[in-house]
Short mmCIF file of C-alpha atoms in Angstrom, two decimals:
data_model
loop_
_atom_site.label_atom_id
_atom_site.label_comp_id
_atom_site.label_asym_id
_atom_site.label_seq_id
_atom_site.Cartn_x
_atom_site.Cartn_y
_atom_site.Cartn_z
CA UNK R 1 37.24 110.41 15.36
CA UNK R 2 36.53 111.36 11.66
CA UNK R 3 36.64 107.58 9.92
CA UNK R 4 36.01 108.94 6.39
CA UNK R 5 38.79 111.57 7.03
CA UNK R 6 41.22 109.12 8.73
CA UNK R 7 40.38 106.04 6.44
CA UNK R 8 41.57 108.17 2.83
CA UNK R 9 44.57 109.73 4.83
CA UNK R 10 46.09 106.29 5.90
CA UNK R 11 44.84 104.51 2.13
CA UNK R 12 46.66 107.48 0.99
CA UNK R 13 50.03 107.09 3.22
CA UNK R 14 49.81 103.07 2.51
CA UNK R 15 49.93 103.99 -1.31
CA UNK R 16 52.54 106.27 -0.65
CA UNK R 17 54.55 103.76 1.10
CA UNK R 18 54.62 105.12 4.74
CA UNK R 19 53.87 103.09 7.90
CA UNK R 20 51.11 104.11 9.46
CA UNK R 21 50.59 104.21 13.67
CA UNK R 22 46.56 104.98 14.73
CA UNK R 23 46.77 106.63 18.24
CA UNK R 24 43.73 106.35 20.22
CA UNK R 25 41.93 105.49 23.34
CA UNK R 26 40.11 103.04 21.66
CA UNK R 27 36.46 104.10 23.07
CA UNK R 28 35.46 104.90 19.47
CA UNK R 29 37.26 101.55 17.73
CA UNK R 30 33.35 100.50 16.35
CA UNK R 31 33.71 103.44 14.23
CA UNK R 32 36.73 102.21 12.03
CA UNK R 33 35.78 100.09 9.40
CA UNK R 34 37.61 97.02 8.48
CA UNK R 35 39.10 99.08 5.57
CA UNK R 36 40.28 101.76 7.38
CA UNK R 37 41.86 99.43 9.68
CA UNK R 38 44.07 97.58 6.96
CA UNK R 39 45.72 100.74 6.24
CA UNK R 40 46.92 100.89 9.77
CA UNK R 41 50.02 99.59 10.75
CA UNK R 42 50.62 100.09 14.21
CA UNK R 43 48.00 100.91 16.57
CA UNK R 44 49.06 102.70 19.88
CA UNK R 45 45.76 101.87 22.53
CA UNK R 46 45.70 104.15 25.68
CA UNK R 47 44.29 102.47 28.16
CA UNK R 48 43.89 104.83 31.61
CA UNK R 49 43.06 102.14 33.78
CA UNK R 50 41.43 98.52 34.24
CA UNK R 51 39.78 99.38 37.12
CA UNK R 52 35.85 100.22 35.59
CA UNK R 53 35.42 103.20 38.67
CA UNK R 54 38.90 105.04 37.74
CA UNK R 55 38.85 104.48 34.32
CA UNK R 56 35.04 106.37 34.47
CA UNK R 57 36.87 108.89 36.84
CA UNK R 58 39.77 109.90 34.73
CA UNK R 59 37.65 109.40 31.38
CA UNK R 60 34.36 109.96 32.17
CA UNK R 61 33.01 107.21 29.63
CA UNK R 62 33.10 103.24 29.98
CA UNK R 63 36.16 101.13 30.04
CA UNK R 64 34.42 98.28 27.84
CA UNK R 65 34.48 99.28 23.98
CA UNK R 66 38.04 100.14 24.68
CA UNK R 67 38.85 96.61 25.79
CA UNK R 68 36.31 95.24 23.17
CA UNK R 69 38.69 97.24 20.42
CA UNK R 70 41.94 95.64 21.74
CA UNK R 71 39.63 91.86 21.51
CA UNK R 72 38.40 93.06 17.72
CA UNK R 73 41.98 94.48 17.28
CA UNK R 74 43.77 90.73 18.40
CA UNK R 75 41.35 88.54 16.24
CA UNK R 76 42.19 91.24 13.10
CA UNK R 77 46.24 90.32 14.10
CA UNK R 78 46.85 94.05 14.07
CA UNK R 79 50.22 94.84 15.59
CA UNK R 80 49.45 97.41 19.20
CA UNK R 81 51.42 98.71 21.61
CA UNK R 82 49.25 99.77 24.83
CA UNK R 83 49.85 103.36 26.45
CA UNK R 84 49.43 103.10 30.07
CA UNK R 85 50.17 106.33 32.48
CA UNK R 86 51.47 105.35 35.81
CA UNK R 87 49.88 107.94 37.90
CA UNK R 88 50.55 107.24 42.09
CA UNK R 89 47.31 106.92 44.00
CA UNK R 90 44.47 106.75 40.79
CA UNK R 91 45.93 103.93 38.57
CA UNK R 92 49.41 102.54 40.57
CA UNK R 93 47.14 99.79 42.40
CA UNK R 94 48.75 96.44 42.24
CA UNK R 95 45.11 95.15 41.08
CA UNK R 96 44.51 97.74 38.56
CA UNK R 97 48.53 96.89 37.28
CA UNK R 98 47.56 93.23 37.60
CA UNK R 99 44.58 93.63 35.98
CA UNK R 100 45.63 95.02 32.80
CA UNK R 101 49.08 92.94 32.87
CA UNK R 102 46.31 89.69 32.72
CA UNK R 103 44.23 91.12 30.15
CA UNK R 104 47.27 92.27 27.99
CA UNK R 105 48.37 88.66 28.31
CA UNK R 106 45.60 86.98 26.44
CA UNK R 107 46.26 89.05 23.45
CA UNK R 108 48.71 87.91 20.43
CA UNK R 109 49.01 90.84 18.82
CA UNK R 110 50.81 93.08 21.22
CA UNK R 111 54.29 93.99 21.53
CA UNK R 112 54.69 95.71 24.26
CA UNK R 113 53.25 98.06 27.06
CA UNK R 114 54.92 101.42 27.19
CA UNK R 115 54.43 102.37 31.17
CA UNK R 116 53.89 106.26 30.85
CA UNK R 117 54.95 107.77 33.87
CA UNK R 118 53.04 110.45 35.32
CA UNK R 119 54.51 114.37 35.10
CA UNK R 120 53.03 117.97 35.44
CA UNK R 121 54.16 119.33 32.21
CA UNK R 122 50.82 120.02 31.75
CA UNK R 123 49.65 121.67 34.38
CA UNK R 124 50.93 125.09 32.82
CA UNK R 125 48.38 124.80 30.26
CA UNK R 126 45.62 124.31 32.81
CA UNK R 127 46.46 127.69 34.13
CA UNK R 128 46.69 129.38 30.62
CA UNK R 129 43.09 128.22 30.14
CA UNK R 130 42.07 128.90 33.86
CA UNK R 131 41.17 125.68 34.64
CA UNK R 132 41.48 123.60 37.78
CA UNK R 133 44.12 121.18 37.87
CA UNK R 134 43.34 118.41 39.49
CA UNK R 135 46.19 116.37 40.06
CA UNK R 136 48.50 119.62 41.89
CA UNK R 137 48.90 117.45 44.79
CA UNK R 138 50.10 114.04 42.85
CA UNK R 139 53.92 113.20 42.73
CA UNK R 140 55.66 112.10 39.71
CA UNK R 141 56.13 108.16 40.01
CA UNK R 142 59.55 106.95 41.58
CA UNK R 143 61.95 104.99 39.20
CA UNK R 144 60.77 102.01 41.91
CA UNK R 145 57.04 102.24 41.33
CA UNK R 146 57.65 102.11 37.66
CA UNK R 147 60.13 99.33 38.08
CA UNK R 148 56.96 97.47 40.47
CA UNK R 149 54.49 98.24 37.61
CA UNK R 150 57.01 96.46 35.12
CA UNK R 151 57.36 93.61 37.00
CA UNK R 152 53.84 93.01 37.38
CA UNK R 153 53.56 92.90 33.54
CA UNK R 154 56.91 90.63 33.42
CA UNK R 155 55.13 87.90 35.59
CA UNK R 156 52.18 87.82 32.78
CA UNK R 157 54.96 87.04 30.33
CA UNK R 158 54.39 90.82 29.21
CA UNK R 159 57.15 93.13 27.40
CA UNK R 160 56.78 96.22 29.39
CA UNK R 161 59.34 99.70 28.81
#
């Protein structure tokens, strides 16, 4: 994250009239200032997983200044959305679904959780750059998982799509 960078290109949009939507994992939300942060509108928070060990795994840095962000994020009343990819057998565990669905739910500033479903659009690009792809073997979610995962968010009183 550039702060400096991103804080004059949103003051500049906000002058300009446009809404503004910060898109980030949230691992480096100490870095944006209170000021950048008022010339956000929207703020779109990917969060892998709840589960510490898989959220390491698929990251490779620590789940908690992402979930300290969302906190800092609530108590600022800054409108989010959460990003969460539903991807079967690393982050489609009831407790990891559960997990987040509870943690959502003690947050007043969120909308809604947009369940990403896994695909392997990507993989192509793995293969352009000659790198392993590590999920080859992992299926794309059925429309049942995702309707499971949605539930478990509905019974936290939690809007997900």
């Amino acid at each position: 994250m550039q702060p400096d960078f991103v804080h004059a290109l949103f003051k500049g949009a906000k002058d300009a009239g446009l809404h503004t939507t910060l898109d980030t994992s949230g691992f480096l939300g100490y870095k944006a200032s209170d000021e950048l942060l008022e010339n956000v509108d929207l703020v779109l928070l990917d969060i892998k997983s709840f589960n510490p060990v898989t959220y390491q795994k698929v990251t490779g840095v620590n789940l908690n200044p992402t979930l300290e962000f969302a906190d800092r994020l609530d108590s600022m009343g800054k409108d989010v959305w959460i990003r969460f990819v539903l991807v079967p057998g690393l982050t489609d565990a009831e407790s990891n679904i559960d997990g987040l669905a509870s943690f959502v739910s003690t947050l007043g500033n969120v909308a809604k959780v947009e369940i990403l479903p896994f695909h392997k659009m990507g993989e192509s690009k793995y293969k352009e750059l000659d790198m392993e792809y590590l999920l080859v073997d992992t299926p794309e979610p059925t429309t049942e998982e995702v309707e499971r995962a949605r539930s478990i968010f509905a019974r936290y009183g939690v809007k997900a799509i």
